[in-house]
Short mmCIF file of C-alpha atoms and ligand atoms in Angstrom, two decimals:
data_model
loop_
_atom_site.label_atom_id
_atom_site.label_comp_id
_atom_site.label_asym_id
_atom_site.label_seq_id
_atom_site.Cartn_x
_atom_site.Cartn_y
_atom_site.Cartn_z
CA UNK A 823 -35.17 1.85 1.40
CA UNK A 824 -35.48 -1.76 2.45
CA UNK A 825 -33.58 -4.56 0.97
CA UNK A 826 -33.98 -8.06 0.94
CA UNK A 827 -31.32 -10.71 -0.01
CA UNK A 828 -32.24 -13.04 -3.24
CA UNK A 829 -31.61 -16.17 -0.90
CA UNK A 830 -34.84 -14.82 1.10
CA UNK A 831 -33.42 -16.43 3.75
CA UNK A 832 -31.26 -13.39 5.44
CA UNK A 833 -33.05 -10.17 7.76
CA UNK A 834 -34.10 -7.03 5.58
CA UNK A 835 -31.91 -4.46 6.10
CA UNK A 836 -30.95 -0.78 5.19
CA UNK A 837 -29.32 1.02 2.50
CA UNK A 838 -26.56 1.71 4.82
CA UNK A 839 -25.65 -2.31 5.83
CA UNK A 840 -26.07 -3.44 2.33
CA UNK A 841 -23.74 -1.18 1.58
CA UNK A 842 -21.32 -2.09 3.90
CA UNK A 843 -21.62 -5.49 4.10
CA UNK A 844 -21.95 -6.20 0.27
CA UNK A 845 -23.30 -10.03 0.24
CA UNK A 846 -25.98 -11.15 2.78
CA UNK A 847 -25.52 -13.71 5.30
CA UNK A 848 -27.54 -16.21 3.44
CA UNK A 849 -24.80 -15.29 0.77
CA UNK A 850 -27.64 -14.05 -1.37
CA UNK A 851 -27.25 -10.83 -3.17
CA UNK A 852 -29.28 -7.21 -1.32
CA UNK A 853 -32.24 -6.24 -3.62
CA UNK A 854 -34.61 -3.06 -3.12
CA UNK A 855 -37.63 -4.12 -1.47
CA UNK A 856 -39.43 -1.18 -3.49
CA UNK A 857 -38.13 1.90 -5.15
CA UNK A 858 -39.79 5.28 -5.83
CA UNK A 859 -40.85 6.17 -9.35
CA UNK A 860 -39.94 9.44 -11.56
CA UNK A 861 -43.05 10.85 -13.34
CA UNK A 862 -43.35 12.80 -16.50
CA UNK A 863 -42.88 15.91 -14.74
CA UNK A 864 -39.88 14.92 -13.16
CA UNK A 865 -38.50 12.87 -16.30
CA UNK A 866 -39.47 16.60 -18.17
CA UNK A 867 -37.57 18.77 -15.77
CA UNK A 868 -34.42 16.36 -16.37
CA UNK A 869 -34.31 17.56 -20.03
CA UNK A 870 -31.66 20.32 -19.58
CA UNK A 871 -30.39 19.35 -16.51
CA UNK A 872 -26.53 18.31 -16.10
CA UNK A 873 -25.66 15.00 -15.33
CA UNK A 874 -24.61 15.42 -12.18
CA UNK A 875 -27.92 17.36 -11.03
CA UNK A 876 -30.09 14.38 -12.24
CA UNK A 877 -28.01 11.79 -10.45
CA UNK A 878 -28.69 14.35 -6.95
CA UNK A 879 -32.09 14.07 -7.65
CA UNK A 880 -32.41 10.33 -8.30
CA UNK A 881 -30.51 9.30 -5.60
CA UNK A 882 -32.23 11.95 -3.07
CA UNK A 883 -35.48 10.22 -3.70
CA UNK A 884 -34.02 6.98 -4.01
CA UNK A 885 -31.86 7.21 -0.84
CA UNK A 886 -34.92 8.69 1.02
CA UNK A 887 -33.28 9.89 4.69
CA UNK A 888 -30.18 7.34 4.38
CA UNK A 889 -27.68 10.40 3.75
CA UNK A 890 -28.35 14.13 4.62
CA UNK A 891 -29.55 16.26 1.00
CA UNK A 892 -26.78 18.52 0.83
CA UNK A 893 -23.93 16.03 1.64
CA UNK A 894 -25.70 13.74 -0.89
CA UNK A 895 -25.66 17.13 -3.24
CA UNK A 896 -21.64 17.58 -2.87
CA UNK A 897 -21.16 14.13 -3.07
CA UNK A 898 -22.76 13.11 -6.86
CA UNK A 899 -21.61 16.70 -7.85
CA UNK A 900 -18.09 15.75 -6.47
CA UNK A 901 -18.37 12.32 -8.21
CA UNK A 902 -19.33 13.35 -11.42
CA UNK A 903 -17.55 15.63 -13.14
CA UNK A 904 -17.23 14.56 -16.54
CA UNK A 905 -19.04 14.28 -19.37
CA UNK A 906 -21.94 11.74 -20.42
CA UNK A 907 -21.63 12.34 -24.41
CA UNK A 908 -24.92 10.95 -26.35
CA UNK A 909 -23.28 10.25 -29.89
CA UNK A 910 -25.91 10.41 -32.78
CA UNK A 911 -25.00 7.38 -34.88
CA UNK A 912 -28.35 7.60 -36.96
CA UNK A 913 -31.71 9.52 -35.89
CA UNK A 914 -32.66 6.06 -34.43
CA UNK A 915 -29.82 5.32 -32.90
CA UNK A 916 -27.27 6.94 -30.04
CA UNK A 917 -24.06 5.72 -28.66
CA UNK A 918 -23.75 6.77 -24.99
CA UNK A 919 -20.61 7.01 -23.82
CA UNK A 920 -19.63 6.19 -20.29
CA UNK A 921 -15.94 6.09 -20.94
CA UNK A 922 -14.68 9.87 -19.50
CA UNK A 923 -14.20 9.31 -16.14
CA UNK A 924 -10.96 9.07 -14.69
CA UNK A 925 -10.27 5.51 -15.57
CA UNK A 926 -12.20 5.59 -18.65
CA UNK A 927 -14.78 3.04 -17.79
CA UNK A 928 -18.62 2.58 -17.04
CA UNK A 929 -17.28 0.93 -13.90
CA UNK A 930 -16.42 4.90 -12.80
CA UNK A 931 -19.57 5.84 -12.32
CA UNK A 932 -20.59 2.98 -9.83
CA UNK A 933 -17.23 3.29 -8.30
CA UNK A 934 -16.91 6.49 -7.67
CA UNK A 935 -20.77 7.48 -6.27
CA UNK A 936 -20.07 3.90 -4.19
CA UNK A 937 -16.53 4.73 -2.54
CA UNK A 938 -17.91 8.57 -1.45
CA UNK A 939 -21.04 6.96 -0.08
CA UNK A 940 -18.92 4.19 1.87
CA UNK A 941 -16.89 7.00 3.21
CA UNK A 942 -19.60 9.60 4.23
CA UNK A 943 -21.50 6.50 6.34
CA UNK A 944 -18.20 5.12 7.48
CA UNK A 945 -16.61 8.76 9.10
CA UNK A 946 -19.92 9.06 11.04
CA UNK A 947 -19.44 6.18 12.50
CA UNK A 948 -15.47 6.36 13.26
CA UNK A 949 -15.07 2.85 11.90
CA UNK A 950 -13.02 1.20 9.10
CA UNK A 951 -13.09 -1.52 6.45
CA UNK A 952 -11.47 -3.09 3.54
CA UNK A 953 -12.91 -3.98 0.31
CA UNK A 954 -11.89 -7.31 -1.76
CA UNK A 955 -12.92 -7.05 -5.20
CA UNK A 956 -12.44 -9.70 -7.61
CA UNK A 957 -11.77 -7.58 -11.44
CA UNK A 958 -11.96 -9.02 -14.90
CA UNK A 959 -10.09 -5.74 -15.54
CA UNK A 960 -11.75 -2.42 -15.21
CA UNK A 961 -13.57 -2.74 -11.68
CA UNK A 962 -10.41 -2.71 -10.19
CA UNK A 963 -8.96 0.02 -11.77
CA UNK A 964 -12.26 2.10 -11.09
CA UNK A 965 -12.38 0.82 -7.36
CA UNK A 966 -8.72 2.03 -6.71
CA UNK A 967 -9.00 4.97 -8.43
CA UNK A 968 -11.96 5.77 -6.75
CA UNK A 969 -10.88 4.39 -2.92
CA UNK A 970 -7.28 5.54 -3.44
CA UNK A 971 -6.17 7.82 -0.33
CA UNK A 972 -9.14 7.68 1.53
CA UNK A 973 -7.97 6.99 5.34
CA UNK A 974 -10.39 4.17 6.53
CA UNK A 975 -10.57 2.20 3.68
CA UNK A 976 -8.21 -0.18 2.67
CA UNK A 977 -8.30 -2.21 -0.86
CA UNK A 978 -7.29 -5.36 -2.18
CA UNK A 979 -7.76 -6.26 -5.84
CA UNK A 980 -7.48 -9.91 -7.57
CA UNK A 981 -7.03 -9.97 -11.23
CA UNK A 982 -6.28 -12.62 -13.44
CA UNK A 983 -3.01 -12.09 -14.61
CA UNK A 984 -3.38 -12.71 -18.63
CA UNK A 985 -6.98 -11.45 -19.09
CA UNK A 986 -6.27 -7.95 -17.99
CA UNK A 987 -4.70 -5.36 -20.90
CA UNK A 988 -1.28 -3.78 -19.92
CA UNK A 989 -2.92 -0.24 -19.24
CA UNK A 990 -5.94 -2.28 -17.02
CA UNK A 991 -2.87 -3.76 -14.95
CA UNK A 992 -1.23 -0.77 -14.73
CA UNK A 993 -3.96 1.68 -13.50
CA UNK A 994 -3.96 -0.49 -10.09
CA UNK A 995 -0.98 -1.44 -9.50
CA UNK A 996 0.89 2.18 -9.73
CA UNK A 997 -1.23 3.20 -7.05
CA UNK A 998 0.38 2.24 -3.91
CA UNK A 999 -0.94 3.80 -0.09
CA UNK A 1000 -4.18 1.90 0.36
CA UNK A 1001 -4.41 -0.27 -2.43
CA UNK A 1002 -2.99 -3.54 -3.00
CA UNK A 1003 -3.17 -5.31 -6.27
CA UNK A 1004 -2.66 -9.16 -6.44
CA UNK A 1005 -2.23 -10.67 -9.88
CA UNK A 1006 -3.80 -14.35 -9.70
CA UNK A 1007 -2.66 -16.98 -12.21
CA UNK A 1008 -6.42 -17.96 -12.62
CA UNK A 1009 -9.06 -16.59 -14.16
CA UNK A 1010 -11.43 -14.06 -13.13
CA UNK A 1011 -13.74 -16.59 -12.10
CA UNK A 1012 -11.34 -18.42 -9.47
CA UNK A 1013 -11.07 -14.56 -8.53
CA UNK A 1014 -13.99 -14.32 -7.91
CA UNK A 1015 -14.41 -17.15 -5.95
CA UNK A 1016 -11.77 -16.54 -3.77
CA UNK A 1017 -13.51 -13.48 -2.88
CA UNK A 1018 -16.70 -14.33 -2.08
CA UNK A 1019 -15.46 -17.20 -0.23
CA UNK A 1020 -13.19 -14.75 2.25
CA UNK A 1021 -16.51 -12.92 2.85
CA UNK A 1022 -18.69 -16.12 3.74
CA UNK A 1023 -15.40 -17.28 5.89
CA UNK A 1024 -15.97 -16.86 9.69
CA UNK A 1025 -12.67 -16.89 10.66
CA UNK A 1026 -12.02 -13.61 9.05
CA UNK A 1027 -15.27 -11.63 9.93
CA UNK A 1028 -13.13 -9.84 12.25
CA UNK A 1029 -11.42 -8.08 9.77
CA UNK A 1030 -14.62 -6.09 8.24
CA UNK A 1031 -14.53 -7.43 4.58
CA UNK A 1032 -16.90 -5.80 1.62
CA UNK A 1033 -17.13 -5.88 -1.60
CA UNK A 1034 -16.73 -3.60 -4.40
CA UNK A 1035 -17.76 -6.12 -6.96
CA UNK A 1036 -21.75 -5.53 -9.02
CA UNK A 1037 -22.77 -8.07 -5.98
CA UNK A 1038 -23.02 -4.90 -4.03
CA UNK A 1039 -26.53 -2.78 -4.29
CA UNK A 1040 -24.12 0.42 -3.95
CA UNK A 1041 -22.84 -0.84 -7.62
CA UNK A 1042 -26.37 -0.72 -9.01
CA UNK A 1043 -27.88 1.79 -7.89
CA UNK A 1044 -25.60 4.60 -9.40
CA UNK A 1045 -25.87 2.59 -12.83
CA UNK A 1046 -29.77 3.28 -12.85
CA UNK A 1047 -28.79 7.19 -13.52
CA UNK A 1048 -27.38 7.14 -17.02
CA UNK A 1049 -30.54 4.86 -18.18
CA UNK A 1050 -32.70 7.94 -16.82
CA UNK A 1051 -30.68 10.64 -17.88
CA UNK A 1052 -30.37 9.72 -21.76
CA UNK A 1053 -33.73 8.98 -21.82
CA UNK A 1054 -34.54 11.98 -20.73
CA UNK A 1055 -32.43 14.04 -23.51
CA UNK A 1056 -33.68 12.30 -25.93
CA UNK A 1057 -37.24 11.29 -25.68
CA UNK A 1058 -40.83 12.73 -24.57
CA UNK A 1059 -42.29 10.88 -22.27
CA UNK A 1060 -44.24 8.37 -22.59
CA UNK A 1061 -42.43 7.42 -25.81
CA UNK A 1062 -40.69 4.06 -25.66
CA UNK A 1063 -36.67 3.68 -25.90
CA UNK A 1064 -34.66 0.46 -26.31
CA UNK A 1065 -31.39 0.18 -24.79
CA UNK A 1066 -28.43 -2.14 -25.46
CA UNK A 1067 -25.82 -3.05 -22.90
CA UNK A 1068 -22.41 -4.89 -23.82
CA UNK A 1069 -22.69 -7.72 -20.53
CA UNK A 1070 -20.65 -10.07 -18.51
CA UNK A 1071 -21.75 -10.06 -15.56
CA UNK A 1072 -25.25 -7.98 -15.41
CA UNK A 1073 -24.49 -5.29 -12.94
CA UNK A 1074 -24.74 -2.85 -15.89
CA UNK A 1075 -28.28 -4.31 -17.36
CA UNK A 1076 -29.62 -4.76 -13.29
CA UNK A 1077 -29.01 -1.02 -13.12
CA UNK A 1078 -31.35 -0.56 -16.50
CA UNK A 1079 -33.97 -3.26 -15.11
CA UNK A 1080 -33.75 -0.79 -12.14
CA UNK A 1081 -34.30 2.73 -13.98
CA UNK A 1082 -37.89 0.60 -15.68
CA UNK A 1083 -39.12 -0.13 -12.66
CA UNK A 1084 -38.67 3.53 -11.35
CA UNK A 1085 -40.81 4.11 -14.31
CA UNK A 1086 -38.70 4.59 -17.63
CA UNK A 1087 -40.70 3.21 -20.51
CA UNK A 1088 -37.70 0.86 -21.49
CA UNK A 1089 -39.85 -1.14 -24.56
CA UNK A 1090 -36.37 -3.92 -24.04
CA UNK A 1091 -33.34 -4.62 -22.58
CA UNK A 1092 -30.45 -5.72 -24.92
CA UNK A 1093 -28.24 -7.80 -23.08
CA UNK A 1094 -25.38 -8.19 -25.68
CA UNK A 1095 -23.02 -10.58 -24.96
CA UNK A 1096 -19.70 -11.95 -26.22
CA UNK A 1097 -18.87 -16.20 -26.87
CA UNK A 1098 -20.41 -16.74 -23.20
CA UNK A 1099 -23.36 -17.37 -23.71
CA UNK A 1100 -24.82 -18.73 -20.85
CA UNK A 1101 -27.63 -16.00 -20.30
CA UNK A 1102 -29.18 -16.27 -24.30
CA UNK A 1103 -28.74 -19.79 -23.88
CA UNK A 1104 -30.73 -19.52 -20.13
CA UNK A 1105 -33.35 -16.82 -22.33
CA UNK A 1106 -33.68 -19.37 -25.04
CA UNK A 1107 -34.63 -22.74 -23.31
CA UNK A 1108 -35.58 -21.97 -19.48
CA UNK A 1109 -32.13 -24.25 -18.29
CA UNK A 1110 -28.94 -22.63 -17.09
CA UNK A 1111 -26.09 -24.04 -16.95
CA UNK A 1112 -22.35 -22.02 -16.72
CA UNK A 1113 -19.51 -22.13 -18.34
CA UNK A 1114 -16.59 -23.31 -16.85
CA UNK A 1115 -13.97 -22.34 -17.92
CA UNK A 1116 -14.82 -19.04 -19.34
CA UNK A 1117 -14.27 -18.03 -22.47
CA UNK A 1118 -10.94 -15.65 -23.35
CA UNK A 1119 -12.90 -13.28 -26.07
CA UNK A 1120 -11.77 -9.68 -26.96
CA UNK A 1121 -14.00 -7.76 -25.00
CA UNK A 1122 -12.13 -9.02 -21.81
CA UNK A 1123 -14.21 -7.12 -19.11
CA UNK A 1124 -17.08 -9.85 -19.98
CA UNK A 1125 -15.42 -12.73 -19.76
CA UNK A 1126 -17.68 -13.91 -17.33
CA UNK A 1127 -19.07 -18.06 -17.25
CA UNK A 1128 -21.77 -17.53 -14.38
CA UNK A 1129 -22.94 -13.68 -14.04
CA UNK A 1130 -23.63 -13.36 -10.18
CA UNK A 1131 -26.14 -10.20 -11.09
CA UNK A 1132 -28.29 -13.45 -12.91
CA UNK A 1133 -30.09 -13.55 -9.11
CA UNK A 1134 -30.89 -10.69 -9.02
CA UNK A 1135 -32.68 -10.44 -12.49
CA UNK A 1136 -34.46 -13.74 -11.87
CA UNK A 1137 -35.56 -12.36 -8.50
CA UNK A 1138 -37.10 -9.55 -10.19
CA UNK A 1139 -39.10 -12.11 -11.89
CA UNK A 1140 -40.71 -13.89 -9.29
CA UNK A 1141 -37.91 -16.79 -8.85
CA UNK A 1142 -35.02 -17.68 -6.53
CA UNK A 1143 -31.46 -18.68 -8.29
CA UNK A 1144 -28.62 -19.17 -5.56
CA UNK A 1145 -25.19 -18.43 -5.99
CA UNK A 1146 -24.20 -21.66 -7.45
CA UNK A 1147 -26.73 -21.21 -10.01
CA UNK A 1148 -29.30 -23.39 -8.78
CA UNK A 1149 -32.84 -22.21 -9.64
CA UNK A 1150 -35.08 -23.73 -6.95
CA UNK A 1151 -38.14 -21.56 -7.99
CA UNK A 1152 -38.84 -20.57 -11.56
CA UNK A 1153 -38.94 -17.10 -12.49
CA UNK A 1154 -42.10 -15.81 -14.51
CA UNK A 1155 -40.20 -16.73 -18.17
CA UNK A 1156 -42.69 -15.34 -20.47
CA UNK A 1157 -42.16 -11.47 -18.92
CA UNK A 1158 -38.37 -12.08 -18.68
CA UNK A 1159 -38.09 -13.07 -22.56
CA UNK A 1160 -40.57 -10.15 -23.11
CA UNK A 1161 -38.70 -7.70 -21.41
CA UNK A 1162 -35.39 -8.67 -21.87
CA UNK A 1163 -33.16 -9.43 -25.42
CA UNK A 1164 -29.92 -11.27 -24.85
CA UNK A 1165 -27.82 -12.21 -27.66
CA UNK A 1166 -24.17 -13.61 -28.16
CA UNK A 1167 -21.75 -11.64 -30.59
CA UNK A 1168 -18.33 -13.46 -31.96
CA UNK A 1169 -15.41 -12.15 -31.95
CA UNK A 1170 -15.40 -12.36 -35.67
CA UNK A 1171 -18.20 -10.37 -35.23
CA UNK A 1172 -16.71 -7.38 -33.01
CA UNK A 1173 -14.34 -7.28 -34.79
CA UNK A 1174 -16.08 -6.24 -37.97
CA UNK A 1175 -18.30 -4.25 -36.46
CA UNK A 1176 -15.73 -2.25 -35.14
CA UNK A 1177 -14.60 -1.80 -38.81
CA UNK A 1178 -17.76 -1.26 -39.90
CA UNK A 1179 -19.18 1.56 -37.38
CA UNK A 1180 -16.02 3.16 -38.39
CA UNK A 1181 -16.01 2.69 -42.00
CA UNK A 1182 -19.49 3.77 -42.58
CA UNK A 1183 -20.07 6.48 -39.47
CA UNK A 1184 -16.43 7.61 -38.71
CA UNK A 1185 -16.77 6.94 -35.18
CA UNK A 1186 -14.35 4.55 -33.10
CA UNK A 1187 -15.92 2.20 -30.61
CA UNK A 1188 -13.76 -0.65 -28.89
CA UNK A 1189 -14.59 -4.16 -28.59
CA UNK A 1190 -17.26 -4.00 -25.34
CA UNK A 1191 -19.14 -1.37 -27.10
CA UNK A 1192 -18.71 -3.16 -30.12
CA UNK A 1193 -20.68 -6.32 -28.76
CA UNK A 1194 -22.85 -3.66 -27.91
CA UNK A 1195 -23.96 -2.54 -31.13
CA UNK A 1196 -24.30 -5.98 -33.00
CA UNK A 1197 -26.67 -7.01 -30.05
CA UNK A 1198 -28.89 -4.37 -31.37
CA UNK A 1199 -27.88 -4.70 -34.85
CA UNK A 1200 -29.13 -8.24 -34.70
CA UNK A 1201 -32.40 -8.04 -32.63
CA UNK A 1202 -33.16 -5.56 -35.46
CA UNK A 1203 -32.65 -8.05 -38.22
CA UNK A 1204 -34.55 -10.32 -36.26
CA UNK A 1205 -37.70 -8.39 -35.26
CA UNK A 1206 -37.59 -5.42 -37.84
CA UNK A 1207 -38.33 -2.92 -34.39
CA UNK A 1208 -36.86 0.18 -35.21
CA UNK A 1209 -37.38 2.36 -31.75
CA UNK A 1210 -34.81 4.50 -31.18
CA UNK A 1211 -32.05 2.81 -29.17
CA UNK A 1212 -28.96 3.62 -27.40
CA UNK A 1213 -26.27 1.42 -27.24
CA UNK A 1214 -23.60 1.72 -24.60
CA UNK A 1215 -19.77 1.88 -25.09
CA UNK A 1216 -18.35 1.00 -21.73
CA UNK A 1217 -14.51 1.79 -22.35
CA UNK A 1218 -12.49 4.43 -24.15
CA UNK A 1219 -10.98 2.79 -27.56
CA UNK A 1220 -7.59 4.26 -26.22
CA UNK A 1221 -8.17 0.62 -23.52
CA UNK A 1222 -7.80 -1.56 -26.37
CA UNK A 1223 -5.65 0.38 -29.09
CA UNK A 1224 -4.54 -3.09 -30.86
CA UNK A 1225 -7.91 -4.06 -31.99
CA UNK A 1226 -9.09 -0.68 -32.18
CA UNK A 1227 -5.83 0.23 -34.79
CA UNK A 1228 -5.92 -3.82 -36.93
CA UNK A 1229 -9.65 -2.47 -37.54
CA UNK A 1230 -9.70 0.69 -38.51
CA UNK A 1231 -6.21 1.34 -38.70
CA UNK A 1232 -6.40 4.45 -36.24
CA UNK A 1233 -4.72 4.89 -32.92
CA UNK A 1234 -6.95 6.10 -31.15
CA UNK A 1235 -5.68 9.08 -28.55
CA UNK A 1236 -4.77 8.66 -25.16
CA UNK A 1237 -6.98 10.56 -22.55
CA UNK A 1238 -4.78 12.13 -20.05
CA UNK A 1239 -5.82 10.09 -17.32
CA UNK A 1240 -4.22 7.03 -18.83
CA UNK A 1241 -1.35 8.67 -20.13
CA UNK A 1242 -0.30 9.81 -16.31
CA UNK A 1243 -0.09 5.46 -15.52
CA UNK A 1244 2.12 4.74 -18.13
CA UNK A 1245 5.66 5.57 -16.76
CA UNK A 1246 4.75 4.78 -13.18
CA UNK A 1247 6.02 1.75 -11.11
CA UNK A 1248 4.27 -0.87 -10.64
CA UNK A 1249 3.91 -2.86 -7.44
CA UNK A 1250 1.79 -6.45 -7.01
CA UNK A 1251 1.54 -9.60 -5.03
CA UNK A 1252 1.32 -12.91 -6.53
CA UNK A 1253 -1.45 -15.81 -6.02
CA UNK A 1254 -2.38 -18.57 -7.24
CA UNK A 1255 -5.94 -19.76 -7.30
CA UNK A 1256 -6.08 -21.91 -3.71
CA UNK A 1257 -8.24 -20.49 -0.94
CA UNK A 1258 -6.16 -21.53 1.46
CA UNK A 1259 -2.94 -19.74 0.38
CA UNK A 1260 -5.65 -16.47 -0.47
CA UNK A 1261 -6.50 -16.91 3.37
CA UNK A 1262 -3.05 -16.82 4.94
CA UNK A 1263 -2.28 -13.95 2.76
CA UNK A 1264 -5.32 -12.08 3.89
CA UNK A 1265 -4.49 -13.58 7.75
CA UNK A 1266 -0.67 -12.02 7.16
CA UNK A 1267 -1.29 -8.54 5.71
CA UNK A 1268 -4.57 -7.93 7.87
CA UNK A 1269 -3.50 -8.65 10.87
C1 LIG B 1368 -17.36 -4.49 -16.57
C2 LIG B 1368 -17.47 -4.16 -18.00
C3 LIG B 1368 -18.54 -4.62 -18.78
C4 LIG B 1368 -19.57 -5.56 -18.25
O1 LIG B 1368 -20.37 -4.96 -17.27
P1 LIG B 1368 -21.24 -5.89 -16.30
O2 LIG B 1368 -21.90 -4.96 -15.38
O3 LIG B 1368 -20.26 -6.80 -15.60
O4 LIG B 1368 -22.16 -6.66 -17.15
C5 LIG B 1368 -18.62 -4.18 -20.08
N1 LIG B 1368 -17.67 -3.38 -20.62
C6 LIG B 1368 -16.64 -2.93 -19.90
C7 LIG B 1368 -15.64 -2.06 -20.57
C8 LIG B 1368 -16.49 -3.29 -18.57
O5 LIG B 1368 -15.47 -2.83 -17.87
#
């Protein structure tokens, strides 16, 4: 697997460096030059096949001789072992759930295939690193969960100190060993920014920075896997499936453009989104333009003004956005609208649809997945398509029992992996939102 960097303007390289290195030099983001396809036989022979046995056998063909087959085999069996529920809603519709791993996020599954992959590359070579990841919320909890122990990586996670949810804050900072958690009086955003500022930073290239964030390919490509697997379950080949994806900043719906192109007849993308809209806005009239500040909105994971992932989808399409959002070539718009739905959802409108999912089908979704749902609620309205679609919930409803209980007016039960964070002590550093002072820190504790 060769990858290119969205700047074009950085050296190809392999699986392994992007890996490692997270952002290119050209501070564009690592892209698959090509990537193998799945045909119906090998979509039909994932039918009855458990999770983590279709993830071995996407990532064997997709990591092609980067990492030995039976390592690769322990490690995705090792990573995932939990369940990936598909939730009948209707006949024509399916809630996937990717909230049973151990920090009851989607960001799990990225986290966890991404931290065992870092290692496995990293022990062969004797060498060390630490990651910076900038967290909206559940990244960082995933990322520390996932890293936490392991002896030659060290983490350090920014979060914005009144956008994350008590039990967010508290599954990093109770950690301790390797992981540090730094609670920035900022938004994510400015966290964000701080980050990817320390990695373009020569001063500190000594210190082996990467990133955990969805800037790095190792995010995406484990987030092409669930995209395969429920189609698989629940369609025949070659019938069409639409998918909806509750977004902030695209990682999730980059690893769904992903599983098309390795041939998954994906008919559209839903990329729901909450009160930033930037990306229906971009969809809608060919001009982007972020928002600054972001927006606070319920679903807190997606409170995200200027998606980094956008790159990467516009590269797909033939055009080149850099990091500041600048689009100096166009990407083919026609095939982006046609392939891709994006749509903003209020928080008036999570908020009853929360109520209503649970009113009229009994089942309890929290405000991400709720997002979720009226995305493809609404494109349905629009366009009267009825293909069967599945919509994603991205977080247990136990992450967000408030809204979940002024809804529906059920608490909804605590999985045991968040109960065991509750009582624990919490340790954090405090930042503000200056580079400079983000620097020394880095300069003082790395050194
Ligand atoms: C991170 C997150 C999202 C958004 O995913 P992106 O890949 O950033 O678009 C949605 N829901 C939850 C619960 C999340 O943690």
């Amino acid at each position: 697997m060769k990858l290119y960097s969205t700047n074009l303007n950085a050296p190809e390289v392999s699986f392994q460096e992007a890996l490692i290195t997270g952002l290119a030099p050209d501070r564009g983001l690592y892209m698959p030059e090509s990537l193998p396809t799945f045909s119906k036989e090998e979509i039909d022979s994932f039918k009855d096949a458990p999770y983590p046995e279709i993830a071995y056998r996407v990532l064997s063909k997709v990591l092609e001789g980067e990492v030995d087959d039976e390592s690769l085999k322990a490690l995705t069996y090792d990573a995932y072992n939990y369940d990936v529920p598909l939730e009948e809603v209707d006949p024509q519709t399916y809630i996937m759930r990717l909230d049973r791993g151990p920090t009851a996020s989607f960001k799990d599954f990225a986290a966890r295939m991404m931290a065992r992959l870092m290692q496995y590359y990293l022990s062969k070579e004797n060498r060390s690193l630490t990651i910076l990841t900038a967290t909206s919320g559940d990244t960082g909890s995933a990322v520390a969960d996932a890293f936490y122990g392991l002896d030659n990586i060290k983490v350090i996670v920014l979060f914005p100190t009144d956008e994350v949810s008590d039990r967010q804050r508290k599954q990093m900072t109770t950690l301790g060993k390797n992981i540090t958690a730094i609670s920035v009086d900022g938004k994510f955003d400015d966290c964000q920014a701080m980050v990817k500022q320390a990695f373009a930073d020569e001063d500190l290239k000594h210190m082996n920075l990467s990133s955990a964030n969805s800037i790095n390919i190792g995010r995406l490509v484990p987030q092409s896997i669930y995209y395969i697997y429920a189609y698989a379950k629940l369609r025949n080949y070659p019938e069409d499936i639409i998918y909806s994806i509750p977004s902030g900043n695209f990682g999730n719906m980059m690893g769904c453009v992903l599983a098309r192109t390795m041939g998954v007849p994906i008919k559209k993308i839903i990329a729901s989104v909450n009160e930033n809209d930037e990306v229906p806005t971009f969809l809608g009239t060919g001009g982007y333009k972020k928002i600054e500040p972001s927006k606070n909105c319920l679903s807190n994971a997606m409170n995200v003004g200027h998606p980094s992932n956008l790159s990467r989808l516009i590269a797909v399409y033939g055009g080149v956005m850099d990091e500041k959002g600048n689009i100096s070539k166009e990407p083919d718009m026609e095939n982006l609208r046609n392939d891709i739905h994006s749509s903003s959802v209020t928080d008036a409108e999570t908020k009853a649809t929360i109520r209503e999912i649970y009113e009229k089908y009994g089942i309890l979704i929290e405000p991400h997945g709720a997002v979720g749902i009226r995305g493809l609620l609404d494109f349905r309205a629009q366009t009267g398509d009825n293909t069967l679609a599945v919509t994603l919930e991205t977080a247990d409803p136990a992450k967000f029992p408030e809204h979940v209980k002024a809804e529906t007016g059920v608490e909804p039960n605590l999985p045991e992996s968040l109960k065991k964070v509750e009582s624990k002590e919490e340790f954090m550093d405090y930042l503000g939102t200056d580079y400079a002072g983000f620097k020394k820190y880095l300069q003082e504790k790395l050194n």
